[in-house]
Short mmCIF file of C-alpha atoms in Angstrom, two decimals:
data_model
loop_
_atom_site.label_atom_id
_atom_site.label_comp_id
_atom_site.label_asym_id
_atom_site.label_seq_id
_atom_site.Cartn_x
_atom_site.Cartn_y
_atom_site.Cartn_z
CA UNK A 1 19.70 -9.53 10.95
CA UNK A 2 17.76 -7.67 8.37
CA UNK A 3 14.51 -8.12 7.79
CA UNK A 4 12.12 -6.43 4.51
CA UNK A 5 9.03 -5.03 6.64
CA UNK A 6 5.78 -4.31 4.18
CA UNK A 7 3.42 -2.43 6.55
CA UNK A 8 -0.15 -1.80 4.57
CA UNK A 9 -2.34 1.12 6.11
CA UNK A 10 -6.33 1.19 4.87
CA UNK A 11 -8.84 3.18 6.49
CA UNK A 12 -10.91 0.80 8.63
CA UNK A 13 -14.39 -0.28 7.19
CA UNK A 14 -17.44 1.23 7.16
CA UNK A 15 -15.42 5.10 7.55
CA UNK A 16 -15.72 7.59 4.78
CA UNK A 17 -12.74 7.03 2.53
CA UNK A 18 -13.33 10.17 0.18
CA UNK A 19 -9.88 9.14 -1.82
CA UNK A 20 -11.04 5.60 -2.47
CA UNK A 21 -14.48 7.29 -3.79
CA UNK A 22 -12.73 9.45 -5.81
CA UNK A 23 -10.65 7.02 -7.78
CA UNK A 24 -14.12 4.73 -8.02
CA UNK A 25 -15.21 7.86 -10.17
CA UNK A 26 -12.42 8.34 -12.05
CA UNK A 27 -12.54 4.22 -13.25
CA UNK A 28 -16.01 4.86 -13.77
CA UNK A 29 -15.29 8.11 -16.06
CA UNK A 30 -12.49 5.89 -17.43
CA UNK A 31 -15.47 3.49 -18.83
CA UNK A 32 -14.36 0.57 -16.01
CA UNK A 33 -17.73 -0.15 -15.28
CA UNK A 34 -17.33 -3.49 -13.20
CA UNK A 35 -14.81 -1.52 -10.06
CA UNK A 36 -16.84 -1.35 -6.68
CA UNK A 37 -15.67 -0.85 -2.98
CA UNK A 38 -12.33 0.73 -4.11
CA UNK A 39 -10.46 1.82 -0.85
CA UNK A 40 -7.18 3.72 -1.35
CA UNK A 41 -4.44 3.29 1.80
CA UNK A 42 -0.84 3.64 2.04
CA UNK A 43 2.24 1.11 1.63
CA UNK A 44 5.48 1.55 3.96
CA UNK A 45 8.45 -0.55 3.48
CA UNK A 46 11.47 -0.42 5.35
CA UNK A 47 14.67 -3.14 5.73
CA UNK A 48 14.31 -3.06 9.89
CA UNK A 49 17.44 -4.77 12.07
CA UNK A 50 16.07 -7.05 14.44
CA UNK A 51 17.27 -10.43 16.12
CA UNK A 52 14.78 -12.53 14.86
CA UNK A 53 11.30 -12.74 13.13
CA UNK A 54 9.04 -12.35 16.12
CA UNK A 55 11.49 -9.13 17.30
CA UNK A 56 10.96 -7.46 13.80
CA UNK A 57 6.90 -8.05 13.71
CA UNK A 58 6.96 -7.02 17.48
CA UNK A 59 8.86 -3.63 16.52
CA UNK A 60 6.66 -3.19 13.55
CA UNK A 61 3.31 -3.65 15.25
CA UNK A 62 4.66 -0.54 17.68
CA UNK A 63 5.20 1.38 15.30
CA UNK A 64 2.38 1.31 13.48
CA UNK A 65 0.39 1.91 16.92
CA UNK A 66 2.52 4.47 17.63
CA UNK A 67 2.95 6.54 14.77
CA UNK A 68 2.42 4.34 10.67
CA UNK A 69 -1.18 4.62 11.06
CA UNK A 70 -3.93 6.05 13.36
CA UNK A 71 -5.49 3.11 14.83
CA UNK A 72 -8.56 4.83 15.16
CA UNK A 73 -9.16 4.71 12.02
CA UNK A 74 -7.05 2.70 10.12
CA UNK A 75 -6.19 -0.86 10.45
CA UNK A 76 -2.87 -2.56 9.62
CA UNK A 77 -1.12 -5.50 7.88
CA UNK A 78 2.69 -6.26 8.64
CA UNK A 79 4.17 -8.27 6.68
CA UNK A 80 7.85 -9.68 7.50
CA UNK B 1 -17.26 -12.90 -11.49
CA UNK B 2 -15.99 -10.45 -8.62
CA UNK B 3 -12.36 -10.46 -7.88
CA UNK B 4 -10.68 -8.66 -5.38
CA UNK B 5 -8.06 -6.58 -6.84
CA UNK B 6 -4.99 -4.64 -4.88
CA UNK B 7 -2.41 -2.84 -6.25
CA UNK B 8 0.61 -1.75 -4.66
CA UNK B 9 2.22 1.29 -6.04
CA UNK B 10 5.71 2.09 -4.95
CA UNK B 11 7.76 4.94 -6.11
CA UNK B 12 10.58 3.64 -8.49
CA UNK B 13 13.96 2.81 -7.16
CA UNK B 14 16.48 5.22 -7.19
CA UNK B 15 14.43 8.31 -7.07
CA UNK B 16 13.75 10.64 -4.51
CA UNK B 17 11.38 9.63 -1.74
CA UNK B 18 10.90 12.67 0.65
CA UNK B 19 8.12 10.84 2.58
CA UNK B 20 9.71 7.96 3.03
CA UNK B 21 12.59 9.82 4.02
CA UNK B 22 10.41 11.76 6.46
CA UNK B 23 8.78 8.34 8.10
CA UNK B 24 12.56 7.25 7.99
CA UNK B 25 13.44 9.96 10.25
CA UNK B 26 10.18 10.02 12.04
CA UNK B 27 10.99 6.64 13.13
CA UNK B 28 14.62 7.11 13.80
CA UNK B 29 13.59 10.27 16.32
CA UNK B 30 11.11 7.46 18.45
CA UNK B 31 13.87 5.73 18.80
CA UNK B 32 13.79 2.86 16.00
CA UNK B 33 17.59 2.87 15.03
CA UNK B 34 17.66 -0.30 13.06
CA UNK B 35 15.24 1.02 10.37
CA UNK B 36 16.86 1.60 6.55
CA UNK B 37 15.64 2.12 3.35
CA UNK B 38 11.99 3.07 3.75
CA UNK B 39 9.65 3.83 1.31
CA UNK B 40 6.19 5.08 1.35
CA UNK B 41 3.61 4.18 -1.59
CA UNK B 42 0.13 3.77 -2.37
CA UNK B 43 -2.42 0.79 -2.14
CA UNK B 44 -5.55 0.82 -4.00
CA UNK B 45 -7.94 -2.04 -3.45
CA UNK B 46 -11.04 -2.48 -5.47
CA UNK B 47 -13.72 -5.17 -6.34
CA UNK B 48 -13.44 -6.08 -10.61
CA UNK B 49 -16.22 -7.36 -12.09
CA UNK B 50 -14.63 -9.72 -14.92
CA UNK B 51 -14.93 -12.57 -16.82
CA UNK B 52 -11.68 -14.81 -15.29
CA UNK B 53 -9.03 -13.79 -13.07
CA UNK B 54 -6.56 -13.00 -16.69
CA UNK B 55 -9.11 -10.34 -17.87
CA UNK B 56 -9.12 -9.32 -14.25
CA UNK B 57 -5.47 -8.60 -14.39
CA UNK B 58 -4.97 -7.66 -17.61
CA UNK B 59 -8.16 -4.69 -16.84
CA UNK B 60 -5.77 -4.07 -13.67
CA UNK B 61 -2.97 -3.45 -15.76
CA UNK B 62 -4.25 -0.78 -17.74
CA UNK B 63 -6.12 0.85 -15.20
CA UNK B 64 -2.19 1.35 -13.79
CA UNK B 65 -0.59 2.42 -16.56
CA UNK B 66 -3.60 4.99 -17.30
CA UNK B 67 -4.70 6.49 -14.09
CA UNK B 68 -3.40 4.27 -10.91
CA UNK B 69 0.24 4.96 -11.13
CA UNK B 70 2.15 7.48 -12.79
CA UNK B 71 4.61 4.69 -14.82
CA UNK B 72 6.97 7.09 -15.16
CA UNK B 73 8.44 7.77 -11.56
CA UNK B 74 6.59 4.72 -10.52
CA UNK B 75 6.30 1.02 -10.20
CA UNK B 76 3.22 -1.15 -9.50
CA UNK B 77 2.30 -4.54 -8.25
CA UNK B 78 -0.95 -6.62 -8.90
CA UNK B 79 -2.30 -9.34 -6.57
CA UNK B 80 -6.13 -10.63 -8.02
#
């Protein structure tokens, strides 16, 4: 059975996120005064064949330890 | 009032997506045989200072079409 896997990557708190700091500025610069804590991270979707809900999430949370995001210093939402 | 704003940007469908290609095959070489169609995009999360959760979005909105997405190759998603 198919299933649409949304995996969202963001560096974990409290790291240096020098991307997320960057596009701060650039709101700033922009005149958007009122933008604070702005984190940038990365989106993977993927249709994944698995036999059931729990199997998909399973296979997803694998993957993401084993090669969608460092878990040293990322942290990751699946959604299925 | 703060809202938390992220926005998912996704490249448009149809084009060419080498790096989702690349995690595609990435995953495929693990092992992961049941995995199809898989995209890789950007998530930017930020803190808005606005008046109500419209002006929030609507300040979201334009931030996309002017520097968080490129709405040409790309499409974006708003959650306040």
């Amino acid at each position: 059975m198919p299933f649409t896997v949304t995996v969202l990557v963001r560096p974990k708190a409290g790291l240096r996120d020098p991307e997320g700091a960057t596009v701060q500025e650039a709101l700033a610069a922009l005149g958007y005064d009122g933008v604070g804590r702005c984190h940038v991270g990365k989106v993977v979707e993927f249709e994944l064949d698995a036999a059931d809900e729990t199997a998909a999430r399973s296979a997803a949370v694998e993957m993401c330890e084993r090669i969608l995001a460092n878990p040293v210093i990322e942290d990751y939402e699946i959604h299925v």
